[in-house]
Amino acid sequence: MISRIIRHDNDIVIKNIRNNILVQLRFASSRYSSKIKVNNSHKLKSKNAPRPNKDADHSSSSKRPDTKKNYIFETGKFSQLYNSLKSTNTQDPSFQISKVKDFNQLKIFPSVREAMIKEIKSQYNLKGPQHSSIDEIEIKPTPIQIAAIKKINQTRSISPTTKNLEDMEESERILYELKNENESKRTKIFTISSETGSGKTWSYLSVLLSKLKEDDLNWFNQKPEKYELFKKSQQIRSIIMVPTHELVEQVYETLKRANKFSLKHEGVSKKYEQFFNLPENETLGLSIMKLSHGDAPISLYKQLKNYGKIDILVTTPAKITSLSKLEAVDRPFKIFKSVKYCILDESDTLFDVSFIKDTTSVIKNFPNLLDLILISATIPKEFEKSLQKLFPDEKSIIRISTPNLHKIPKNIKIFTLDSDLSPYNGSKLRCLAQSIYAISKDGTEPDQTKRIIIFVNSKDEVDDLVSGLIDKYHINEEDIFGISSSKTIGDRKEILEPFLKPAEPLTSANQSKLKILITTDLLSRGLNFVGLKNVILFGLPRNSVDLVHRLGRTGRMNQSGRVFIIIDKKSKKSWVKGLGSAIIRGLKIG
């Protein structure tokens, strides 16, 4: 049990340290906010600790944060984020976002809207007495979802004409038709960028699914017989590419959940009536496939041959390039000629030096691509350089971003723990162990398994830290896990499962009340740790990009979160002192 931590330290010292951490955690909670003025960055220390020096972070100080600290996030090697982007430079930056309060106000295919809301609710952490059931929860679109849906789901513009086509001269009519045909077929490039945990997955899935279902409806309206042939055609209609197999699984599982819900189609217009009466439209009725670790590339061709079209393929660029090695398949990439929509999630990673060759070589095999949508929670400087090199005409990219890009959500509380202070006396491991104990006893998340993610900087540290907490501080082996690139993908998938779904309710006294995951930046991007409240940085991130992504594993979708930063004399970086005030003041992290 975690309580056995105290066996390896002086009981009096541990009691002091435990009480101080618990007090600091309680002070940061909302129920004390009206009584105590608390800064967003806290230094947790013992009552017997030496007086902090002039550079210490005073949690109760009423002084205005030093404006010079702002530059810490804008300059130097730590600063790796491109911060010159304006929010949504396509039209009015606000897109009248504040006026949209409901998904019904957005252009989303009716069955997609219903399935999306059901899926989002299914992953919601039901808390407190305010909701007796999931059905009572009111789901509202986030700013990035509103902006993305409004912009990408716009009907492709057709040049207006005041003349009847029959009255035009032949040359005039040909030019008019060619112009409109080119507009309807040209590839549009979109970037969707917003802060971590802001709902980006459904910002692009709602768009993609709507386009696919709208295409289905158009085929059905042409002629039912043509629609039946279309369903049996051997083609891949859209592809979602991500950098890791963990993200393949996450996106695929989200689509699977949305695809299985029974739909009522209530209150839709008559133009959908006959289409929704088809048996396959009792659900979304889409064919979804993943090509990930352990999936044989040849299975893609077998799926097309045996079952017809694949509506959505979720995979990695490396998996697609591996198709070239299939000797049994003639022209292996010809199956992608029908791809109309391509999503690159975590696109800043897919365009970095380790991925860009595979990513671009795959996209070249989509000759009929209509929409290329790049998704990212950060715009690193190197990514922006790649975009400018690949698309030198700035007008060729339709940028969609929110004003909070590169900002840390204010619902995340930052705690700084200095392991050099007494009674830690330079032991980061002891400081970490006591932090875990304090978190486990702070009274938050009652009746649920409490989950903690600890980030380190190298894979070699992962196993050592797991062993140290088990051997020296007697944390139960079944409560603590380590994941790095040295773990097999199968093992990683099993370990991640309880962290990627809502917290488990405690149903018995013997059930584990704590789950701890120690990992590297391998798991800091894109993964949605549903409802996770606690992140600990045992190692400081090397740059601002990694900082934003690590902090973004908590405080998602406007929920509360806490980040504990453990420092020592080797890691007292200037940005740590300014992080709390930067969050309070809404500064962008450079």
Coordinates of C-alpha atoms in Angstrom, one line a residue:
M1 CA 0.0 0.0 0.0
I2 CA 1.1 3.6 -0.6
S3 CA 0.8 4.4 3.1
R4 CA 3.8 2.2 3.7
I5 CA 6.0 4.9 2.2
I6 CA 6.5 6.3 5.7
R7 CA 8.4 3.2 6.9
H8 CA 11.7 4.3 5.3
D9 CA 11.9 7.9 6.7
N10 CA 11.8 9.5 10.0
D11 CA 8.1 9.5 11.2
I12 CA 8.2 13.1 12.5
V13 CA 9.8 14.6 9.4
I14 CA 7.4 12.6 7.1
K15 CA 4.4 13.8 9.1
N16 CA 5.5 17.4 8.6
I17 CA 6.1 17.0 4.9
R18 CA 2.9 15.1 4.4
N19 CA 0.9 17.7 6.3
N20 CA 2.5 20.6 4.4
I21 CA 1.8 19.0 1.0
L22 CA -1.8 18.3 1.9
V23 CA -2.3 21.8 3.2
Q24 CA -0.9 23.3 0.0
L25 CA -3.2 21.1 -2.1
R26 CA -6.2 22.1 -0.1
F27 CA -5.3 25.8 -0.3
A28 CA -5.3 25.5 -4.1
S29 CA -8.8 24.0 -4.1
S30 CA -11.7 26.3 -5.1
R31 CA -13.4 26.1 -1.7
Y32 CA -10.5 28.0 -0.1
S33 CA -10.1 30.6 -2.9
S34 CA -12.4 33.1 -1.3
K35 CA -10.5 33.1 1.9
I36 CA -6.8 32.8 0.9
K37 CA -5.0 34.6 -1.9
V38 CA -3.0 31.9 -3.6
N39 CA -0.7 32.2 -6.6
N40 CA -1.0 29.6 -9.4
S41 CA 2.5 28.4 -8.7
H42 CA 3.2 26.8 -5.3
K43 CA 6.4 25.9 -3.4
L44 CA 5.7 22.9 -1.2
K45 CA 8.0 22.7 1.8
S46 CA 8.2 21.6 5.4
K47 CA 7.5 23.9 8.3
N48 CA 11.1 23.3 9.4
A49 CA 12.6 24.1 6.0
P50 CA 15.1 26.9 5.7
R51 CA 14.0 30.3 4.7
P52 CA 13.8 30.4 0.9
N53 CA 16.2 32.7 -0.9
K54 CA 15.3 35.8 -2.9
D55 CA 14.6 33.7 -6.0
A56 CA 12.1 31.5 -4.3
D57 CA 8.5 31.3 -5.5
H58 CA 6.2 32.8 -2.8
S59 CA 2.8 31.3 -3.3
S60 CA 0.9 33.9 -1.2
S61 CA 2.8 36.9 -2.5
S62 CA 0.6 39.8 -3.7
K63 CA 3.3 41.3 -5.8
R64 CA 2.7 41.7 -9.5
P65 CA 4.7 39.1 -11.4
D66 CA 7.9 40.4 -12.9
T67 CA 7.2 41.3 -16.5
K68 CA 10.8 40.4 -17.4
K69 CA 9.9 36.8 -16.8
N70 CA 7.7 36.9 -19.9
Y71 CA 10.8 36.9 -22.1
I72 CA 11.8 33.5 -20.7
F73 CA 9.2 31.9 -22.9
E74 CA 10.0 33.8 -26.0
T75 CA 13.8 33.5 -26.4
G76 CA 16.7 31.1 -26.0
K77 CA 17.0 27.4 -26.6
F78 CA 13.9 26.6 -24.5
S79 CA 11.7 28.6 -26.9
Q80 CA 10.8 26.3 -29.8
L81 CA 7.2 27.4 -30.5
Y82 CA 6.2 29.7 -33.4
N83 CA 4.1 32.5 -31.8
S84 CA 3.5 34.8 -34.7
L85 CA 0.3 33.2 -35.8
K86 CA -2.9 35.1 -35.6
S87 CA -6.0 33.2 -34.7
T88 CA -8.0 32.1 -37.7
N89 CA -6.6 34.4 -40.4
T90 CA -9.3 33.3 -42.9
Q91 CA -12.0 35.8 -42.0
D92 CA -13.2 37.3 -38.8
P93 CA -11.0 35.6 -36.2
S94 CA -14.0 35.1 -33.9
F95 CA -16.1 33.4 -36.5
Q96 CA -18.9 34.6 -34.2
I97 CA -17.9 31.7 -32.0
S98 CA -19.6 33.2 -28.9
K99 CA -23.0 33.0 -30.7
V100 CA -22.8 29.2 -31.2
K101 CA -24.1 27.3 -28.1
D102 CA -25.2 24.1 -29.6
F103 CA -24.1 21.5 -32.2
N104 CA -27.5 22.0 -34.0
Q105 CA -26.2 25.5 -35.1
L106 CA -23.4 24.0 -37.1
K107 CA -23.4 22.3 -40.5
I108 CA -23.0 18.7 -39.5
F109 CA -24.7 15.7 -41.2
P110 CA -27.6 14.8 -38.9
S111 CA -26.6 11.2 -38.1
V112 CA -23.0 12.3 -37.5
R113 CA -24.2 14.9 -35.1
E114 CA -26.2 12.4 -33.1
A115 CA -23.4 9.8 -33.1
M116 CA -20.8 12.4 -32.1
I117 CA -22.8 13.6 -29.1
K118 CA -23.4 10.1 -27.9
E119 CA -19.7 9.2 -28.2
I120 CA -18.6 12.4 -26.3
K121 CA -21.1 11.6 -23.5
S122 CA -20.0 8.0 -23.3
Q123 CA -16.5 9.2 -22.3
Y124 CA -17.7 11.8 -19.8
N125 CA -16.7 11.4 -16.2
L126 CA -20.1 11.6 -14.3
K127 CA -19.4 13.6 -11.2
G128 CA -21.5 14.6 -8.2
P129 CA -25.3 14.8 -7.8
Q130 CA -25.8 17.5 -10.5
H131 CA -26.4 14.8 -13.1
S132 CA -28.2 11.6 -12.4
S133 CA -27.5 10.1 -15.8
I134 CA -25.3 10.7 -18.9
D135 CA -28.4 11.7 -20.9
E136 CA -28.8 14.9 -18.7
I137 CA -25.4 16.2 -19.6
E138 CA -25.4 19.1 -22.0
I139 CA -22.7 18.9 -24.6
K140 CA -21.5 22.1 -26.2
P141 CA -19.1 22.6 -29.1
T142 CA -15.7 23.9 -28.2
P143 CA -14.2 27.0 -30.0
I144 CA -11.9 25.0 -32.2
Q145 CA -14.8 22.6 -33.2
I146 CA -17.0 25.6 -34.1
A147 CA -14.2 27.3 -36.2
A148 CA -13.2 24.1 -38.0
I149 CA -16.7 22.9 -38.8
K150 CA -17.7 26.4 -40.0
K151 CA -14.8 26.7 -42.3
I152 CA -14.1 23.2 -43.6
N153 CA -17.7 22.2 -44.1
Q154 CA -18.4 25.2 -46.3
T155 CA -19.8 24.4 -49.7
R156 CA -17.1 24.8 -52.4
S157 CA -17.7 28.1 -54.1
I158 CA -19.1 28.1 -57.6
S159 CA -18.7 31.2 -59.7
P160 CA -22.0 33.0 -60.0
T161 CA -23.5 33.8 -63.4
T162 CA -26.2 36.2 -64.4
K163 CA -26.6 34.4 -67.7
N164 CA -28.3 31.2 -68.7
L165 CA -25.7 28.6 -69.8
E166 CA -27.7 28.1 -73.0
D167 CA -27.3 31.8 -73.9
M168 CA -23.6 31.7 -73.5
E169 CA -21.2 31.4 -76.4
E170 CA -19.5 28.0 -76.6
S171 CA -16.1 29.4 -75.6
E172 CA -17.6 31.3 -72.7
R173 CA -19.5 28.3 -71.4
I174 CA -16.5 26.0 -71.7
L175 CA -14.4 28.4 -69.6
Y176 CA -17.1 28.9 -67.0
E177 CA -17.6 25.1 -66.6
L178 CA -13.8 24.5 -66.5
K179 CA -13.4 27.1 -63.8
N180 CA -16.1 25.6 -61.6
E181 CA -14.9 22.0 -62.3
N182 CA -11.4 23.0 -61.2
E183 CA -12.8 24.7 -58.0
S184 CA -14.8 21.5 -57.2
K185 CA -11.8 19.2 -57.7
R186 CA -8.8 21.2 -56.4
T187 CA -7.1 20.2 -53.2
K188 CA -7.7 22.5 -50.2
I189 CA -5.2 22.5 -47.4
F190 CA -6.4 23.3 -43.9
T191 CA -4.5 23.6 -40.6
I192 CA -6.4 23.1 -37.3
S193 CA -4.4 24.3 -34.3
S194 CA -5.6 24.8 -30.8
E195 CA -4.5 24.2 -27.2
T196 CA -4.2 20.6 -25.8
G197 CA -7.5 19.1 -24.6
S198 CA -9.7 21.4 -26.6
G199 CA -11.6 18.8 -28.6
K200 CA -9.5 18.7 -31.8
T201 CA -10.3 15.0 -32.5
W202 CA -14.0 15.7 -33.0
S203 CA -13.2 19.0 -34.8
Y204 CA -11.9 16.9 -37.7
L205 CA -13.9 13.7 -37.2
S206 CA -17.2 15.6 -37.4
V207 CA -16.0 17.2 -40.7
L208 CA -14.7 14.0 -42.2
L209 CA -17.8 11.9 -41.2
S210 CA -20.1 14.6 -42.5
K211 CA -18.4 14.7 -45.9
L212 CA -18.5 10.9 -46.2
K213 CA -22.2 10.7 -45.4
E214 CA -23.0 13.7 -47.6
D215 CA -21.2 11.8 -50.5
D216 CA -23.3 8.7 -49.6
L217 CA -26.5 10.7 -49.8
N218 CA -25.5 12.1 -53.2
W219 CA -24.8 8.7 -54.6
F220 CA -28.2 7.5 -53.3
N221 CA -30.0 10.4 -54.8
Q222 CA -28.5 9.8 -58.2
K223 CA -29.9 6.3 -58.4
P224 CA -30.3 3.5 -55.8
E225 CA -28.7 1.0 -58.2
K226 CA -25.6 3.2 -58.5
Y227 CA -25.5 3.6 -54.7
E228 CA -25.4 -0.2 -54.3
L229 CA -22.6 -0.5 -56.8
F230 CA -20.7 2.3 -55.0
K231 CA -21.0 0.4 -51.7
K232 CA -19.4 -2.7 -53.2
S233 CA -16.6 -0.8 -55.0
Q234 CA -13.0 -1.6 -54.0
Q235 CA -11.8 1.8 -52.9
I236 CA -10.4 3.7 -49.9
R237 CA -12.3 6.9 -49.4
S238 CA -10.4 8.6 -46.6
I239 CA -7.3 8.1 -44.5
I240 CA -6.3 9.3 -41.1
M241 CA -2.5 9.2 -40.4
V242 CA -0.9 9.6 -37.0
P243 CA 2.7 9.2 -35.7
T244 CA 2.2 6.4 -33.2
H245 CA 0.4 3.1 -32.9
E246 CA -1.1 4.2 -29.6
L247 CA -2.8 7.1 -31.4
V248 CA -4.0 4.7 -34.2
E249 CA -5.7 2.7 -31.5
Q250 CA -7.2 5.8 -29.8
V251 CA -8.6 7.3 -33.0
Y252 CA -9.9 3.9 -34.2
E253 CA -11.6 3.2 -30.9
T254 CA -13.3 6.6 -31.0
L255 CA -14.6 5.9 -34.5
K256 CA -15.7 2.4 -33.5
R257 CA -17.8 3.8 -30.6
A258 CA -19.4 6.4 -32.8
N259 CA -20.1 3.9 -35.5
K260 CA -22.0 1.4 -33.3
F261 CA -24.6 3.7 -31.6
S262 CA -28.2 3.2 -32.7
L263 CA -29.5 6.4 -34.2
K264 CA -33.1 7.8 -34.0
H265 CA -32.8 10.5 -36.7
E266 CA -35.4 12.6 -34.9
G267 CA -36.4 16.0 -36.3
V268 CA -34.5 15.7 -39.6
S269 CA -35.8 17.2 -42.8
K270 CA -37.6 15.2 -45.5
K271 CA -34.6 15.2 -47.8
Y272 CA -33.0 12.5 -45.6
E273 CA -36.1 10.4 -45.0
Q274 CA -35.6 7.7 -47.7
F275 CA -31.9 7.6 -47.1
F276 CA -32.2 7.1 -43.3
N277 CA -34.7 4.3 -43.9
L278 CA -32.0 2.1 -45.3
P279 CA -30.9 -0.7 -42.9
E280 CA -27.3 0.4 -42.8
N281 CA -28.3 3.9 -41.5
E282 CA -29.7 2.5 -38.3
T283 CA -26.1 3.4 -37.2
L284 CA -23.5 5.5 -39.1
G285 CA -22.9 2.4 -41.2
L286 CA -19.3 3.2 -42.1
S287 CA -16.6 0.7 -42.9
I288 CA -13.6 1.6 -40.7
M289 CA -10.3 -0.2 -40.6
K290 CA -7.0 0.3 -38.9
L291 CA -3.5 -0.7 -40.1
S292 CA -1.3 -0.7 -37.0
H293 CA 1.2 -2.8 -35.2
G294 CA 0.6 -6.5 -35.8
D295 CA -1.8 -5.9 -38.7
A296 CA -0.5 -7.5 -41.9
P297 CA -0.3 -5.0 -44.8
I298 CA -1.9 -7.7 -47.0
S299 CA -5.1 -7.5 -44.9
L300 CA -5.9 -4.2 -46.4
Y301 CA -6.2 -5.7 -49.9
K302 CA -8.2 -8.7 -48.5
Q303 CA -10.6 -6.3 -46.8
L304 CA -11.2 -4.5 -50.1
K305 CA -11.6 -7.7 -52.1
N306 CA -13.9 -9.5 -49.6
Y307 CA -16.0 -6.6 -48.3
G308 CA -15.7 -3.7 -50.8
K309 CA -14.9 -0.1 -49.9
I310 CA -13.1 1.2 -46.8
D311 CA -14.6 4.5 -45.7
I312 CA -11.9 5.4 -43.2
L313 CA -8.4 3.9 -42.8
V314 CA -6.5 4.8 -39.6
T315 CA -2.8 4.2 -39.8
T316 CA 0.8 5.5 -39.7
P317 CA 2.8 6.8 -42.7
A318 CA 5.4 3.9 -42.2
K319 CA 2.6 1.3 -42.5
I320 CA 1.6 2.8 -45.8
T321 CA 5.1 3.0 -47.2
S322 CA 5.6 -0.7 -46.2
L323 CA 3.1 -1.7 -48.8
S324 CA 5.8 -1.2 -51.4
K325 CA 7.5 -4.4 -50.2
L326 CA 4.5 -6.6 -51.0
E327 CA 5.7 -8.8 -53.9
A328 CA 2.3 -10.4 -54.2
V329 CA 0.5 -7.1 -55.1
D330 CA 0.9 -5.4 -58.4
R331 CA 1.0 -1.6 -58.1
P332 CA 0.2 -1.6 -54.4
F333 CA -0.6 2.1 -54.2
K334 CA -3.3 2.2 -56.8
I335 CA -5.9 1.5 -54.1
F336 CA -5.4 5.1 -52.9
K337 CA -6.4 6.8 -56.1
S338 CA -9.9 7.3 -54.8
V339 CA -8.9 8.9 -51.5
K340 CA -10.7 12.3 -51.3
Y341 CA -10.0 13.3 -47.7
C342 CA -6.7 13.0 -45.7
I343 CA -6.2 13.9 -42.1
L344 CA -2.7 14.3 -40.5
D345 CA -3.2 14.3 -36.8
E346 CA -0.2 15.5 -34.7
S347 CA 1.0 16.9 -38.0
D348 CA 3.9 18.8 -36.4
T349 CA 5.4 15.4 -35.6
L350 CA 4.5 14.0 -39.0
F351 CA 6.4 16.8 -40.7
D352 CA 9.5 16.6 -38.5
V353 CA 12.8 15.1 -39.8
S354 CA 12.0 11.6 -38.7
F355 CA 8.6 11.4 -40.5
I356 CA 8.4 13.9 -43.3
K357 CA 9.9 11.7 -46.0
D358 CA 7.3 9.0 -45.4
T359 CA 4.5 11.5 -44.9
T360 CA 5.0 13.3 -48.1
S361 CA 5.7 10.2 -50.2
V362 CA 2.3 8.8 -49.0
I363 CA 0.3 11.9 -49.8
K364 CA 1.7 11.9 -53.4
N365 CA -0.3 8.7 -54.0
F366 CA -3.6 10.6 -53.5
P367 CA -4.2 12.1 -57.0
N368 CA -7.9 12.9 -56.3
L369 CA -7.4 14.4 -52.9
L370 CA -9.9 17.2 -52.1
D371 CA -9.1 18.1 -48.5
L372 CA -5.8 17.8 -46.7
I373 CA -6.3 18.6 -43.0
L374 CA -3.3 19.1 -40.7
I375 CA -4.1 18.9 -36.9
S376 CA -1.7 20.0 -34.1
A377 CA -1.7 21.3 -30.6
T378 CA 1.5 23.2 -31.2
I379 CA 3.2 25.0 -34.1
P380 CA 6.9 24.5 -33.5
K381 CA 9.2 26.8 -35.4
E382 CA 10.5 23.9 -37.5
F383 CA 7.0 22.8 -38.4
E384 CA 6.2 26.4 -39.6
K385 CA 9.4 26.3 -41.7
S386 CA 8.3 23.0 -43.3
L387 CA 4.8 24.4 -44.1
Q388 CA 6.3 27.5 -45.7
K389 CA 8.7 25.3 -47.8
L390 CA 6.0 22.9 -48.9
F391 CA 3.3 25.6 -49.4
P392 CA 5.2 28.8 -50.3
D393 CA 2.0 30.6 -51.2
E394 CA 0.6 31.5 -47.8
K395 CA -2.9 31.8 -49.4
S396 CA -2.8 28.1 -50.3
I397 CA -3.2 27.2 -46.6
I398 CA -6.5 27.9 -44.8
R399 CA -5.4 28.3 -41.1
I400 CA -7.9 27.7 -38.3
S401 CA -6.6 28.4 -34.8
T402 CA -7.8 29.7 -31.5
P403 CA -6.4 32.6 -29.5
N404 CA -5.4 30.2 -26.7
L405 CA -3.0 28.3 -28.9
H406 CA 0.3 27.8 -26.9
K407 CA -1.3 28.9 -23.7
I408 CA -1.7 26.6 -20.7
P409 CA -5.3 26.4 -19.5
K410 CA -6.0 28.3 -16.4
N411 CA -7.8 25.3 -14.9
I412 CA -4.4 23.7 -14.5
K413 CA -2.8 24.4 -11.1
I414 CA 1.0 24.4 -11.0
F415 CA 2.9 23.2 -7.8
T416 CA 6.7 23.6 -7.6
L417 CA 8.5 21.2 -5.2
D418 CA 12.1 21.9 -4.4
S419 CA 13.8 18.7 -3.5
D420 CA 16.9 20.6 -2.2
L421 CA 14.9 21.9 0.8
S422 CA 14.6 20.1 4.1
P423 CA 13.4 17.4 4.7
Y424 CA 14.0 16.1 1.2
N425 CA 17.6 17.1 1.5
G426 CA 18.4 16.7 -2.2
S427 CA 16.5 13.4 -2.7
K428 CA 14.1 13.8 -5.7
L429 CA 12.9 10.2 -5.2
R430 CA 11.8 11.0 -1.6
C431 CA 10.1 14.2 -2.8
L432 CA 8.3 12.2 -5.5
A433 CA 7.2 9.5 -3.1
Q434 CA 5.8 12.0 -0.6
S435 CA 4.0 13.8 -3.4
I436 CA 2.3 10.6 -4.5
Y437 CA 1.3 9.9 -0.9
A438 CA -0.1 13.4 -0.5
I439 CA -2.0 13.2 -3.7
S440 CA -3.5 9.9 -2.7
K441 CA -4.7 11.4 0.6
D442 CA -6.0 14.8 -0.5
G443 CA -9.7 13.9 -0.6
T444 CA -10.2 14.6 -4.4
E445 CA -11.8 12.2 -6.7
P446 CA -13.7 10.3 -4.0
D447 CA -15.0 6.8 -4.9
Q448 CA -12.8 6.6 -8.0
T449 CA -9.4 5.2 -8.8
K450 CA -6.9 8.1 -8.7
R451 CA -4.5 8.1 -11.6
I452 CA -1.1 9.9 -11.8
I453 CA 1.3 10.3 -14.8
I454 CA 5.0 10.9 -14.1
F455 CA 7.2 12.2 -17.0
V456 CA 10.9 11.6 -17.1
N457 CA 13.4 12.6 -19.9
S458 CA 14.9 9.3 -20.9
K459 CA 13.7 5.7 -21.3
D460 CA 16.6 4.6 -19.0
E461 CA 15.0 6.5 -16.1
V462 CA 11.6 4.7 -16.4
D463 CA 12.4 1.3 -15.1
D464 CA 14.8 2.7 -12.4
L465 CA 12.1 5.0 -11.1
V466 CA 9.5 2.2 -11.0
S467 CA 11.9 -0.1 -9.1
G468 CA 12.9 2.7 -6.7
L469 CA 9.3 3.4 -5.7
I470 CA 8.5 -0.3 -5.3
D471 CA 11.7 -1.3 -3.5
K472 CA 12.3 1.7 -1.2
Y473 CA 8.8 3.1 -0.8
H474 CA 6.8 -0.1 -1.1
I475 CA 4.3 1.0 -3.7
N476 CA 2.4 -2.0 -4.8
E477 CA 3.7 -3.5 -8.1
E478 CA 0.2 -3.8 -9.5
D479 CA -0.4 0.0 -9.0
I480 CA 2.7 1.3 -10.9
F481 CA 3.7 0.9 -14.5
G482 CA 6.4 2.1 -16.8
I483 CA 6.2 2.7 -20.5
S484 CA 9.0 3.7 -22.9
S485 CA 10.1 2.8 -26.4
S486 CA 11.8 -0.3 -25.0
K487 CA 8.3 -1.8 -24.2
T488 CA 6.5 -3.8 -26.9
I489 CA 3.5 -2.1 -28.4
G490 CA 1.3 -4.9 -27.1
D491 CA 2.5 -4.4 -23.5
R492 CA 2.1 -0.6 -23.9
K493 CA -1.5 -1.0 -25.1
E494 CA -2.5 -3.2 -22.1
I495 CA -0.8 -0.8 -19.6
L496 CA -2.4 2.3 -21.1
E497 CA -6.0 1.0 -21.1
P498 CA -7.0 2.2 -17.6
F499 CA -5.5 5.7 -18.3
L500 CA -7.3 6.2 -21.6
K501 CA -10.8 5.7 -20.3
P502 CA -12.8 7.3 -17.5
A503 CA -11.6 6.6 -13.9
E504 CA -12.9 3.3 -12.5
P505 CA -15.4 3.6 -9.6
L506 CA -14.3 2.0 -6.4
T507 CA -16.7 -0.9 -5.7
S508 CA -14.8 -2.8 -3.0
A509 CA -12.3 -2.1 -0.2
N510 CA -9.7 -4.3 -1.8
Q511 CA -9.7 -2.5 -5.1
S512 CA -6.7 -0.5 -6.0
K513 CA -7.2 3.2 -5.3
L514 CA -4.2 4.4 -7.2
K515 CA -2.7 3.9 -10.7
I516 CA 0.7 5.4 -11.5
L517 CA 2.2 5.6 -15.0
I518 CA 5.9 6.6 -15.5
T519 CA 6.8 7.5 -19.1
T520 CA 8.7 9.7 -21.5
D521 CA 7.6 12.2 -24.1
L522 CA 6.6 9.1 -26.2
L523 CA 3.1 9.4 -24.6
S524 CA 2.9 13.2 -24.2
R525 CA 1.3 13.9 -27.6
G526 CA -2.2 13.5 -28.7
L527 CA -3.3 10.8 -26.2
N528 CA -6.5 11.6 -24.4
F529 CA -6.0 10.5 -20.8
V530 CA -9.7 10.9 -20.0
G531 CA -10.4 12.8 -16.8
L532 CA -6.8 12.4 -15.5
K533 CA -6.2 15.0 -12.7
N534 CA -2.5 14.7 -11.7
V535 CA 0.7 15.0 -13.7
I536 CA 4.2 15.0 -12.2
L537 CA 7.3 16.3 -14.0
F538 CA 10.2 14.4 -12.4
G539 CA 12.4 15.6 -15.2
L540 CA 12.0 19.1 -16.7
P541 CA 11.1 19.2 -20.4
R542 CA 13.9 20.3 -22.7
N543 CA 11.9 22.9 -24.6
S544 CA 8.6 24.7 -24.7
V545 CA 7.0 22.2 -27.1
D546 CA 7.5 19.3 -24.7
L547 CA 6.3 21.4 -21.8
V548 CA 3.0 22.3 -23.5
H549 CA 2.3 18.7 -24.4
R550 CA 3.2 17.2 -21.0
L551 CA 1.0 19.7 -19.2
G552 CA -1.7 19.0 -21.7
R553 CA -2.3 15.5 -20.5
T554 CA -4.4 16.9 -17.7
G555 CA -7.0 19.8 -17.6
R556 CA -8.6 18.6 -20.8
M557 CA -12.0 19.8 -22.1
N558 CA -12.2 22.4 -19.3
Q559 CA -11.8 19.9 -16.5
S560 CA -9.5 20.7 -13.6
G561 CA -5.9 19.4 -13.4
R562 CA -2.7 19.7 -11.3
V563 CA 0.9 19.6 -12.3
F564 CA 3.7 19.0 -9.8
I565 CA 7.2 20.1 -10.9
I566 CA 10.0 18.5 -9.0
I567 CA 13.3 20.5 -9.2
D568 CA 16.7 20.4 -7.7
K569 CA 19.9 22.4 -7.9
K570 CA 20.6 21.0 -11.4
S571 CA 17.2 21.9 -12.8
K572 CA 16.3 25.3 -11.3
K573 CA 15.4 26.8 -14.6
S574 CA 14.2 30.3 -14.9
W575 CA 11.1 29.4 -16.7
V576 CA 9.9 27.3 -13.8
K577 CA 9.6 30.4 -11.6
G578 CA 7.6 32.2 -14.2
L579 CA 5.3 29.4 -15.2
G580 CA 2.6 30.0 -12.6
S581 CA 2.3 33.7 -13.3
A582 CA 2.4 33.0 -17.1
I583 CA -0.7 30.8 -16.7
I584 CA -2.6 33.3 -14.6
R585 CA -1.9 36.1 -17.0
G586 CA -2.7 34.0 -20.1
L587 CA 0.8 34.3 -21.7
K588 CA 1.7 32.2 -24.6
I589 CA 4.5 29.7 -24.0
G590 CA 7.3 30.4 -26.6

